[in-house]
mmCIF file with all atom_site columns, C-alpha atoms in Angstrom:
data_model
loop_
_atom_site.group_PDB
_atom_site.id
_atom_site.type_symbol
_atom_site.label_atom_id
_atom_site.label_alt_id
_atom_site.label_comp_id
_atom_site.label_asym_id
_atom_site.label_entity_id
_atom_site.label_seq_id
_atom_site.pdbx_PDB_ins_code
_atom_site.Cartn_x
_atom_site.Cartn_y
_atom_site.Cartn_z
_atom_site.occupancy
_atom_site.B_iso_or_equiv
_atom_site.pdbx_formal_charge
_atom_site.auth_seq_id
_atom_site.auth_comp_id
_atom_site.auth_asym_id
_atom_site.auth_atom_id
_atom_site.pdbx_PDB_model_num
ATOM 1   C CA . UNK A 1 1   ? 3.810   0.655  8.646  1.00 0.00 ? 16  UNK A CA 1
ATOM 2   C CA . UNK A 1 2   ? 4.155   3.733  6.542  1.00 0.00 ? 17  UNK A CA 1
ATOM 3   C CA . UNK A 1 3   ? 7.221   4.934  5.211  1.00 0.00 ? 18  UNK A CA 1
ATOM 4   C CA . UNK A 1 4   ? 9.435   8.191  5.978  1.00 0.00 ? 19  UNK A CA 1
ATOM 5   C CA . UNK A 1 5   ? 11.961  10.378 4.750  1.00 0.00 ? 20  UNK A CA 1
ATOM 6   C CA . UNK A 1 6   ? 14.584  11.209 7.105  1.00 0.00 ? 21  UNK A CA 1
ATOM 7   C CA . UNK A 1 7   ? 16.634  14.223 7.800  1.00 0.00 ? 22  UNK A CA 1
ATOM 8   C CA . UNK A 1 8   ? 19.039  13.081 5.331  1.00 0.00 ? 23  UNK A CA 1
ATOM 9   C CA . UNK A 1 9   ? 16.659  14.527 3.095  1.00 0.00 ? 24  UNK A CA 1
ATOM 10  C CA . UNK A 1 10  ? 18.488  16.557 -0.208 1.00 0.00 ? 25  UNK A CA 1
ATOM 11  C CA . UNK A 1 11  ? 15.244  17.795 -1.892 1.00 0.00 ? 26  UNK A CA 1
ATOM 12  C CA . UNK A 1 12  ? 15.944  16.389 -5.073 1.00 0.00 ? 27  UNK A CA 1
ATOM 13  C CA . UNK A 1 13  ? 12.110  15.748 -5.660 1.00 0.00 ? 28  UNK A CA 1
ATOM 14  C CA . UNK A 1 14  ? 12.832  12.044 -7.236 1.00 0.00 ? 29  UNK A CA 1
ATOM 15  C CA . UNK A 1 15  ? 10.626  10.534 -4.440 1.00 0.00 ? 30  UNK A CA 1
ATOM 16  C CA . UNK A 1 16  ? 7.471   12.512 -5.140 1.00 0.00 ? 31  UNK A CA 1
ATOM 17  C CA . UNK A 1 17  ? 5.977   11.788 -8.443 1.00 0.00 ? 32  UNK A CA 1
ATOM 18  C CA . UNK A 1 18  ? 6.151   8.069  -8.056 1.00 0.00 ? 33  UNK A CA 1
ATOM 19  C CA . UNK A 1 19  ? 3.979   7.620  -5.034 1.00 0.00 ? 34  UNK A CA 1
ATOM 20  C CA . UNK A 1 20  ? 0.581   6.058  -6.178 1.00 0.00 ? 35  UNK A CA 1
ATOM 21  C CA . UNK A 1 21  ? -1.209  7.812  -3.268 1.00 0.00 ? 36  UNK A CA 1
ATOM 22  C CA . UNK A 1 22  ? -0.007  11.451 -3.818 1.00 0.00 ? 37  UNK A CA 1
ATOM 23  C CA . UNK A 1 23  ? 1.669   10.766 -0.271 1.00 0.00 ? 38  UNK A CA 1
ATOM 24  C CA . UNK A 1 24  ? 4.522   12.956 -0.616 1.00 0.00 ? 39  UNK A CA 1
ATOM 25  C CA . UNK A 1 25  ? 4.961   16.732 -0.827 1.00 0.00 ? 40  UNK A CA 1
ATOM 26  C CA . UNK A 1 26  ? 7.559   18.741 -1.432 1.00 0.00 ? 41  UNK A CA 1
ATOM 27  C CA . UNK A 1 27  ? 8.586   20.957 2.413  1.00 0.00 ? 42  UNK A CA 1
ATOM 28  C CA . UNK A 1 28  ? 6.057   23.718 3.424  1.00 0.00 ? 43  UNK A CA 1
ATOM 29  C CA . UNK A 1 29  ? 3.330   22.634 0.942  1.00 0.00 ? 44  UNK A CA 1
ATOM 30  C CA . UNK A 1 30  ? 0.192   22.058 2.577  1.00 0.00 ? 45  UNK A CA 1
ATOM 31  C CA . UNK A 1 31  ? -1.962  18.618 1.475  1.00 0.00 ? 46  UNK A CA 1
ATOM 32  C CA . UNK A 1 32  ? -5.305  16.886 1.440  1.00 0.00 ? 47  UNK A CA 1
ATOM 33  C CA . UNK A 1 33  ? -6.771  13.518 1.326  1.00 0.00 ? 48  UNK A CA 1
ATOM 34  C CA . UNK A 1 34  ? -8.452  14.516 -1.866 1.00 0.00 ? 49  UNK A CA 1
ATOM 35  C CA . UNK A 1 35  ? -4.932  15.200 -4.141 1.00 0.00 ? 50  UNK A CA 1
ATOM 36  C CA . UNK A 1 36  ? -4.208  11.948 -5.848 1.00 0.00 ? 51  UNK A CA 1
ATOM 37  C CA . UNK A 1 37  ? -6.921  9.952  -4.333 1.00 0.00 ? 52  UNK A CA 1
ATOM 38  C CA . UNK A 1 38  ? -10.439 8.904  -5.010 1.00 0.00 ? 53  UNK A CA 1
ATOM 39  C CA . UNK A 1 39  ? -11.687 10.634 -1.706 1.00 0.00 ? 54  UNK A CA 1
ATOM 40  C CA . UNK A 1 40  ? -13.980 13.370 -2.119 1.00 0.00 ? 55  UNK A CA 1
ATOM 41  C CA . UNK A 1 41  ? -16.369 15.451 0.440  1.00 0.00 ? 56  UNK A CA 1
ATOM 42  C CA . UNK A 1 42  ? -16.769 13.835 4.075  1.00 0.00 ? 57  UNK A CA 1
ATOM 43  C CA . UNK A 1 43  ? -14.565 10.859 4.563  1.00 0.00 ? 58  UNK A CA 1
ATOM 44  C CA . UNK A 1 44  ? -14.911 8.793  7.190  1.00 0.00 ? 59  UNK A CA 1
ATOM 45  C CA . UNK A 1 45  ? -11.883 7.337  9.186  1.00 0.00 ? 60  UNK A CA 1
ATOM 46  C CA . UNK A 1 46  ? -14.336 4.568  10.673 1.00 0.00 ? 61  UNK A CA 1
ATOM 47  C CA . UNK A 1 47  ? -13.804 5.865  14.301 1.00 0.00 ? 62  UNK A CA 1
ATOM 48  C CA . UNK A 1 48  ? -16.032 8.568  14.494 1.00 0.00 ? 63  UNK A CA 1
ATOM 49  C CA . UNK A 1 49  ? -13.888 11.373 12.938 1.00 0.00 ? 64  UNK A CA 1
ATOM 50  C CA . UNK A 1 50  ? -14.504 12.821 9.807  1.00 0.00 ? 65  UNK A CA 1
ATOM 51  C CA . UNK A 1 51  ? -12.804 15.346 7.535  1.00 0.00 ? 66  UNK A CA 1
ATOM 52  C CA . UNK A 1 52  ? -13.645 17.598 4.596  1.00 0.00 ? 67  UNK A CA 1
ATOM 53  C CA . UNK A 1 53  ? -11.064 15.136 1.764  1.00 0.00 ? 68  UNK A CA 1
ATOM 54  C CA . UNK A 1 54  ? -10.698 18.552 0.347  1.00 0.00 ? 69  UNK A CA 1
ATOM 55  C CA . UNK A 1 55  ? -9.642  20.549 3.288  1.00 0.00 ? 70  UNK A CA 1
ATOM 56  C CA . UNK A 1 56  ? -6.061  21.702 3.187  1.00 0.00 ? 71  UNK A CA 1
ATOM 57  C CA . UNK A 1 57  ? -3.844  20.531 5.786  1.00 0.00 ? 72  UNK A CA 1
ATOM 58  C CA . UNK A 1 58  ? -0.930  22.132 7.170  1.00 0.00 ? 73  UNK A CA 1
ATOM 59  C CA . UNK A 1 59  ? 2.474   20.825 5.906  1.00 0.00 ? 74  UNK A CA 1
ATOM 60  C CA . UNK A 1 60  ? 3.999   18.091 7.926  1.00 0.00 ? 75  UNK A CA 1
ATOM 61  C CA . UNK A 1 61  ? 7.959   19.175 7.397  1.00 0.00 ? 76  UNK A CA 1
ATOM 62  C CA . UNK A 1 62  ? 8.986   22.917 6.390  1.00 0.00 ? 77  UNK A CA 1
ATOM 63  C CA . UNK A 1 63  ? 12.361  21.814 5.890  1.00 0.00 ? 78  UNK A CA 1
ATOM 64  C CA . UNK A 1 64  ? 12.175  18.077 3.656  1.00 0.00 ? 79  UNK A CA 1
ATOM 65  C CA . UNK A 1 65  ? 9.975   16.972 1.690  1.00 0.00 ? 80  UNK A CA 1
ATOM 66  C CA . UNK A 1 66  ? 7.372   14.498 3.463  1.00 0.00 ? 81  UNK A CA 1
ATOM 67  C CA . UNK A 1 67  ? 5.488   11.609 3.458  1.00 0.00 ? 82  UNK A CA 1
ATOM 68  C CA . UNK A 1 68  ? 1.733   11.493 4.621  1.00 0.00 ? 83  UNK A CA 1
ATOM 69  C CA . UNK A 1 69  ? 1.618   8.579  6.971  1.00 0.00 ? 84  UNK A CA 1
ATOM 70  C CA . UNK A 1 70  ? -2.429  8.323  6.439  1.00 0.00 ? 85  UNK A CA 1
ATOM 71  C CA . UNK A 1 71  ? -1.735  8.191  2.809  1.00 0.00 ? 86  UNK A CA 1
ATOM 72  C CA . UNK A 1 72  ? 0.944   5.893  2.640  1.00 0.00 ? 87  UNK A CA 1
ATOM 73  C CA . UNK A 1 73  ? 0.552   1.984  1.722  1.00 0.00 ? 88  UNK A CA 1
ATOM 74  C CA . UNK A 1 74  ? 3.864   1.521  1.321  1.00 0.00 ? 89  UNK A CA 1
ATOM 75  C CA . UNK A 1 75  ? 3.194   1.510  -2.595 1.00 0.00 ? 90  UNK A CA 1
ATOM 76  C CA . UNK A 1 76  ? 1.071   -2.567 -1.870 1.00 0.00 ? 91  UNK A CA 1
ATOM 77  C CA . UNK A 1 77  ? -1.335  -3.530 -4.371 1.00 0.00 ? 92  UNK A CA 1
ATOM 78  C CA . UNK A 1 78  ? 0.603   -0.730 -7.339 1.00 0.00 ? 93  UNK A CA 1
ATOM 79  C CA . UNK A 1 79  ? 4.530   -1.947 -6.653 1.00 0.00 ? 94  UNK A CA 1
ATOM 80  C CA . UNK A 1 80  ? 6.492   -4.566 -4.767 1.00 0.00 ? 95  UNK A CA 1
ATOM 81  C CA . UNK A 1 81  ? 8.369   -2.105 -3.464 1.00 0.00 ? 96  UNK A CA 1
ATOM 82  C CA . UNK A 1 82  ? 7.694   1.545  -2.150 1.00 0.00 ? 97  UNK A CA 1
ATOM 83  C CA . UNK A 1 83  ? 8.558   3.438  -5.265 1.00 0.00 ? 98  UNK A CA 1
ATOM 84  C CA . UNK A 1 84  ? 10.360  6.392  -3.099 1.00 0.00 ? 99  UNK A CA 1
ATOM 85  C CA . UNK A 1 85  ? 12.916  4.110  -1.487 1.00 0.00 ? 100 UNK A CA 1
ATOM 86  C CA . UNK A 1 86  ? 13.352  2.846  -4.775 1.00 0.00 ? 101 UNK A CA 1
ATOM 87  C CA . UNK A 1 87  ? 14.414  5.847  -6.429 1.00 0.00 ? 102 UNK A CA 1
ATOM 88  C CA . UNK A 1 88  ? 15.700  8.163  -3.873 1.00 0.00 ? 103 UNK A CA 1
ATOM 89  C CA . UNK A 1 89  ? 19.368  8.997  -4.759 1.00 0.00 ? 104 UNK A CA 1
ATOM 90  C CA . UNK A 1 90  ? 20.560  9.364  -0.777 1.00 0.00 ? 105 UNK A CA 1
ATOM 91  C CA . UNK A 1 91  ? 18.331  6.415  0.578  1.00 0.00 ? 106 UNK A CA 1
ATOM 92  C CA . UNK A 1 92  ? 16.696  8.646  2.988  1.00 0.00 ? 107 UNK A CA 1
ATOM 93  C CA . UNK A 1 93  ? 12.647  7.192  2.736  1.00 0.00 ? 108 UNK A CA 1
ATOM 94  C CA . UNK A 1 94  ? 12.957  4.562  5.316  1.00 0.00 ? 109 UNK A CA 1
ATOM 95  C CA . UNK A 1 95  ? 10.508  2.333  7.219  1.00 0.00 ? 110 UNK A CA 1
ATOM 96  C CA . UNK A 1 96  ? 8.753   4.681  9.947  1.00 0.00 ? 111 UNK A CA 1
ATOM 97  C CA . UNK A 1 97  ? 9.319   2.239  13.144 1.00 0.00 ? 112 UNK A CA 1
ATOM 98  C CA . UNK A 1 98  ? 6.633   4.116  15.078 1.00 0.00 ? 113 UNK A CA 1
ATOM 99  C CA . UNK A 1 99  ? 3.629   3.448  12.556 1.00 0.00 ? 114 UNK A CA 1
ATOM 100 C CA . UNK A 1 100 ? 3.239   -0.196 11.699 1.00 0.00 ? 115 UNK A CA 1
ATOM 101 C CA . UNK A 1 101 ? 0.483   -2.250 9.313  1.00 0.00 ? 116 UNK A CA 1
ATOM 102 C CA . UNK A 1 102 ? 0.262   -5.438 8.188  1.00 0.00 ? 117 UNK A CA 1
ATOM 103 C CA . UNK A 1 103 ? -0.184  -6.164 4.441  1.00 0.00 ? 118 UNK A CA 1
ATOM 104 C CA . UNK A 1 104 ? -3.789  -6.371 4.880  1.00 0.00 ? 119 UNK A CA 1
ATOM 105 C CA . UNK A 1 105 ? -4.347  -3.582 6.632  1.00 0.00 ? 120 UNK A CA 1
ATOM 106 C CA . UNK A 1 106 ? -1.857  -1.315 3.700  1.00 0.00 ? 121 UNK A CA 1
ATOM 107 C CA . UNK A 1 107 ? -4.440  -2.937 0.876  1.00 0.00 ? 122 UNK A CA 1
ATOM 108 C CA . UNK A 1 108 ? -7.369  -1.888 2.924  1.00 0.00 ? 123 UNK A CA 1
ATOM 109 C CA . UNK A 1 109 ? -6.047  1.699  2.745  1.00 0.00 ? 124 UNK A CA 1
ATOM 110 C CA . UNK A 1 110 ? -5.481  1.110  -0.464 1.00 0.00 ? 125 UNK A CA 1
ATOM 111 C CA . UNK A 1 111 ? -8.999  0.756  -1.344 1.00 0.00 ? 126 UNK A CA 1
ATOM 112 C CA . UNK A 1 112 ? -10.351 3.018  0.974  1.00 0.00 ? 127 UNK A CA 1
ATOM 113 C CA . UNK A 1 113 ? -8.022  6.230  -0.678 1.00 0.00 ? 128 UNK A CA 1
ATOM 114 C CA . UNK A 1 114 ? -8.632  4.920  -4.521 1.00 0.00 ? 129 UNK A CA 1
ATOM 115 C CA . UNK A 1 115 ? -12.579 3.591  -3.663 1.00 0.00 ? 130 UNK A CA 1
ATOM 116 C CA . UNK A 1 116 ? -14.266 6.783  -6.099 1.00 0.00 ? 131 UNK A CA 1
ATOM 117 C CA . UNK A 1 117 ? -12.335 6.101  -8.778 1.00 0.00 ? 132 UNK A CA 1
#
């Protein structure tokens, strides 16, 4: 599963630096694979799609800041916990109940986002 941050959202920012992955961004900023990350050039999702890692990709939330689900491990194999849930003041970065991963599958993406480094 991948984490989320609700509508309950009050833009403090506290979530953001902590994620490992570079998962979160602040509302309207675009993102890539590449910021935070090992991934550089073509990446390869392992079912036929690829993507530039470097290619900027339109913001997920103009409103709150976000949470990339294809970024997110849910901080396994850095923290016991995710980091953003940990410090977020209103308890608004929640379990997303419509993406769901098992541990393995989290340290897997682990790997594959930090594998250049």
């Amino acid at each position: 599963m991948a984490i989320k941050i609700t509508d309950e959202c009050i833009n403090c920012g506290a979530c953001e630096p902590e994620c490992p992955n570079n998962a979160i961004y602040d509302a309207g900023a675009a993102w890539r694979f590449s910021d935070g990350t090992g991934l550089k050039g073509i990446i390869d999702f392992g079912d036929g799609n690829t993507l530039n890692a470097e290619e900027t990709q339109a913001a997920l939330s103009d409103e709150i800041y976000y949470i990339v689900p294809d970024k997110c491990t849910e901080c396994v194999g850095f923290h016991d916990e995710p980091q953003c849930a940990a410090v977020c003041p209103v308890d608004c970065c929640v379990d997303d109940e419509d993406i769901r991963e098992t541990q393995e599958e989290l340290l897997a993406k682990k790997d594959w986002l930090h594998m250049n480094e």
